[in-house]
Amino acid sequence: MDLEEARLKARALREQIEYHNYRYYVLDDPVISDAEYDRLMRELQTLEREFPELITPDSPTQRVGGEPRPGFTTVRHFTPMLSLANAFDEESLREFDRRVRELVGGEPVEYVVEPKIDGLAVSLYYENGLLVWGATRGDGEVGEDITPNLKTIRSIPLRLRASGVRRVEVRGEAYMPKAAFAELNAAREEAGEPAFANPRNAAAGSLRQLDPRVTAARQLNIYVYGLGLVEGPVLATHADALAWLREAGFRVNPGHRVCDSIEEVLAYCREWEGKRFDLPYVIDGMVVKVNSLDQQRRLGATLKSPRWAVAFKFPPEQAVTVIEDIIVRVGRTGVLTPTALFRPVRLAGTTVSRATLHNEDLIREKDVRIGDHVVVQKAGDVIPEVVRVLPERRTGGERSYTLPRECPACGASTVRLEGEVARRCPNMACPAQLHERLIHFASRNAMDIAGLGPKIIAQLLDRGLVRNAADLYALRYEDLVGLERLGPKSAQNLLRAIAESKDRPLAQLIFGLGIRHVGERAARVLAERFGSLKNLMAASEEELQGIPEVGPKIAASVVAFFAAEENREIVRRLERAGVRTREEVRVRGDLPLAGKTFVLTGALERFTRQEAERLIAELGGRVASSVSRKTDYVVVGENPGSKLTRAVALGIPLLSEEEFLALVGEAGRRS
Ligand code: IVH
């Protein structure tokens, strides 16, 4: 392939990949499989490796940052990033409305109400359609340049899907979804690292990483909610701005609504307060903004916050209860986690009766004792935790607690490794660890073995029937039927469930192995990249680190896991037992325009250029920017340019808009 061909190829691949990013991450409506997407990405990476001069800053390969940086530089915002005044009750919101209407001279006022996402404010600066930098708010005037980290968020367009934009600053909230937060903290506790207090801290910590690969592994997302500097789009209202942002390729929260009166605003806020705990992300209130941009300008801002907006804050969900006991759980990597058992209370939508105390340092810092009255809350609406003790309610009968120096399960001396907050049982064969590892292996998101719960696993371990995951596949009916709570029928069902689990997707098996730091998402990435356990076992640390979304920790941990002969033996035995250890290649009918290259010239009547390109890409075709011998069709619209001349000279088939329509119409029907 010569350079020019490579350039065209790279461009087509980039457009396709960004289009699929948009479908997946913004519209939440993918049109190709993950494997297919991966293939495109690999193709582009290979091409860019061969022709490094073709790498552009908006190439999707640039989303997974390069080398860690020594520190952050700063950028100056073109328009300051202000914060919001708060309203803590309905009366303050009505007061805000009265003030606004008075200041605009009694004109009618419309409001836009949006959820207030609890994350980190960021600004994205685009010049001539290209992302130039992304930064934190900082002091509002100057922020930290975190461009490589923000680029890892796939719903941030590297190039706007809108034309005629000279310069624009897009403002939004980067955040960590609740599920990602729960997963991250669970992994951190197992690894003996301090947990993040809430998803906001987790998001901030992830974005302020000097190594963008770590950020990439953190599953961050963004909702954009406004503009700073605007040179290009002409907008009259905030609602227009949100619509424009969506058109331009950004993720805008669909929960925004235009309201005619403050009563409607209040009703809408109440509606969201009622469903806040069911959302996949944390909100700590609603933001109310004057819709008319002209009115916004006239209202202006104080030094700190605009007069045209206010944050209506929801009360934090906390409750007071009494700690009845503190127990300790030995996790699958040996970490001892203290858990407080307390009188059940309602919290953020559910009844809770236990909360993690994280580690011994936290127990000491908070001075938590058995019998204490404590304030509890759910961190990020997800994980219950003890906020603080109410010492004024102590009676003198409270008992302090220290983590045991001996493992409660096997009696081994517990250790605390340098730099870790966790105390661990170092005994790999500790029955509590085996128990947890097997529970994990059988769990729904791993091998999904119905009926293999903690109680059965405990009995299997006690009787020496299993010691690791591979042993499960050697179990016989006679082994099971004698167990407590397991009649002949259940024993048979369990055997069937174990047999069925042999056919789980590779990603679930990798997750089930319980490799430290390898959560569900990392497991999926690894499964897709390597296609089999054999390949994964053979991977070097460098190879692993070269994968987007695989940070240095995951890479080291995978290598360490498979370096242990015990684990290799388990894998070999799983294979021998007939457990599927390779990914089935997903077969997809070939796309109808696969392998066909199109060039567009002139204006089409029924499509914009972008729509036509998208359509071709969706059907598997490619769009090139210039005509060559490799071009299959040139689509000719009104006022075609020199591409037509060249097409005629080379004898490339020409398609009118009608013929193009007929082709894609037919192809669309076939696919
Ligand atoms: S508008 C000048 N809209 O809340 C107005 N902010 O203290 C700028 N936030 O720093 C903010 N969701 O980080 C706005 N829909 C939303 C928001 C939102 C979250 C954050 C933002 C801001 C803070 C307000």
PDB file of N, CA and C in Angstrom, residues 12 52 68 412 478 540 558 586 656 662:
ATOM      1  N   ALA A  12     -10.941   6.589   6.279  1.00  0.00           N
ATOM      2  CA  ALA A  12     -12.207   5.859   6.267  1.00  0.00           C
ATOM      3  C   ALA A  12     -12.382   5.091   7.579  1.00  0.00           C
ATOM      4  N   PRO A  52       3.415   5.976  10.559  1.00  0.00           N
ATOM      5  CA  PRO A  52       3.183   6.843  11.731  1.00  0.00           C
ATOM      6  C   PRO A  52       2.893   8.292  11.333  1.00  0.00           C
ATOM      7  N   PRO A  68       2.801   7.961  30.526  1.00  0.00           N
ATOM      8  CA  PRO A  68       2.452   8.835  31.655  1.00  0.00           C
ATOM      9  C   PRO A  68       3.214  10.148  31.545  1.00  0.00           C
ATOM     10  N   ALA A 412      -3.733 -18.555  60.557  1.00  0.00           N
ATOM     11  CA  ALA A 412      -2.425 -18.021  60.144  1.00  0.00           C
ATOM     12  C   ALA A 412      -2.258 -16.599  60.678  1.00  0.00           C
ATOM     13  N   GLU A 478     -22.549 -39.175  43.509  1.00  0.00           N
ATOM     14  CA  GLU A 478     -22.378 -39.730  44.859  1.00  0.00           C
ATOM     15  C   GLU A 478     -21.773 -38.698  45.811  1.00  0.00           C
ATOM     16  N   SER A 540       2.871 -11.347  27.219  1.00  0.00           N
ATOM     17  CA  SER A 540       3.872 -10.683  28.057  1.00  0.00           C
ATOM     18  C   SER A 540       3.263  -9.433  28.666  1.00  0.00           C
ATOM     19  N   VAL A 558      -2.048 -10.061  35.735  1.00  0.00           N
ATOM     20  CA  VAL A 558      -2.345 -11.196  34.853  1.00  0.00           C
ATOM     21  C   VAL A 558      -1.094 -12.069  34.712  1.00  0.00           C
ATOM     22  N   ARG A 586     -17.527 -14.914  16.281  1.00  0.00           N
ATOM     23  CA  ARG A 586     -18.899 -14.553  15.955  1.00  0.00           C
ATOM     24  C   ARG A 586     -19.033 -14.371  14.457  1.00  0.00           C
ATOM     25  N   SER A 656     -25.965   8.174 -10.132  1.00  0.00           N
ATOM     26  CA  SER A 656     -26.749   9.369  -9.822  1.00  0.00           C
ATOM     27  C   SER A 656     -27.331   9.170  -8.421  1.00  0.00           C
ATOM     28  N   ALA A 662     -31.140   3.547  -4.957  1.00  0.00           N
ATOM     29  CA  ALA A 662     -31.592   2.200  -5.291  1.00  0.00           C
ATOM     30  C   ALA A 662     -30.601   1.176  -4.730  1.00  0.00           C
TER      31      ALA A 662
END
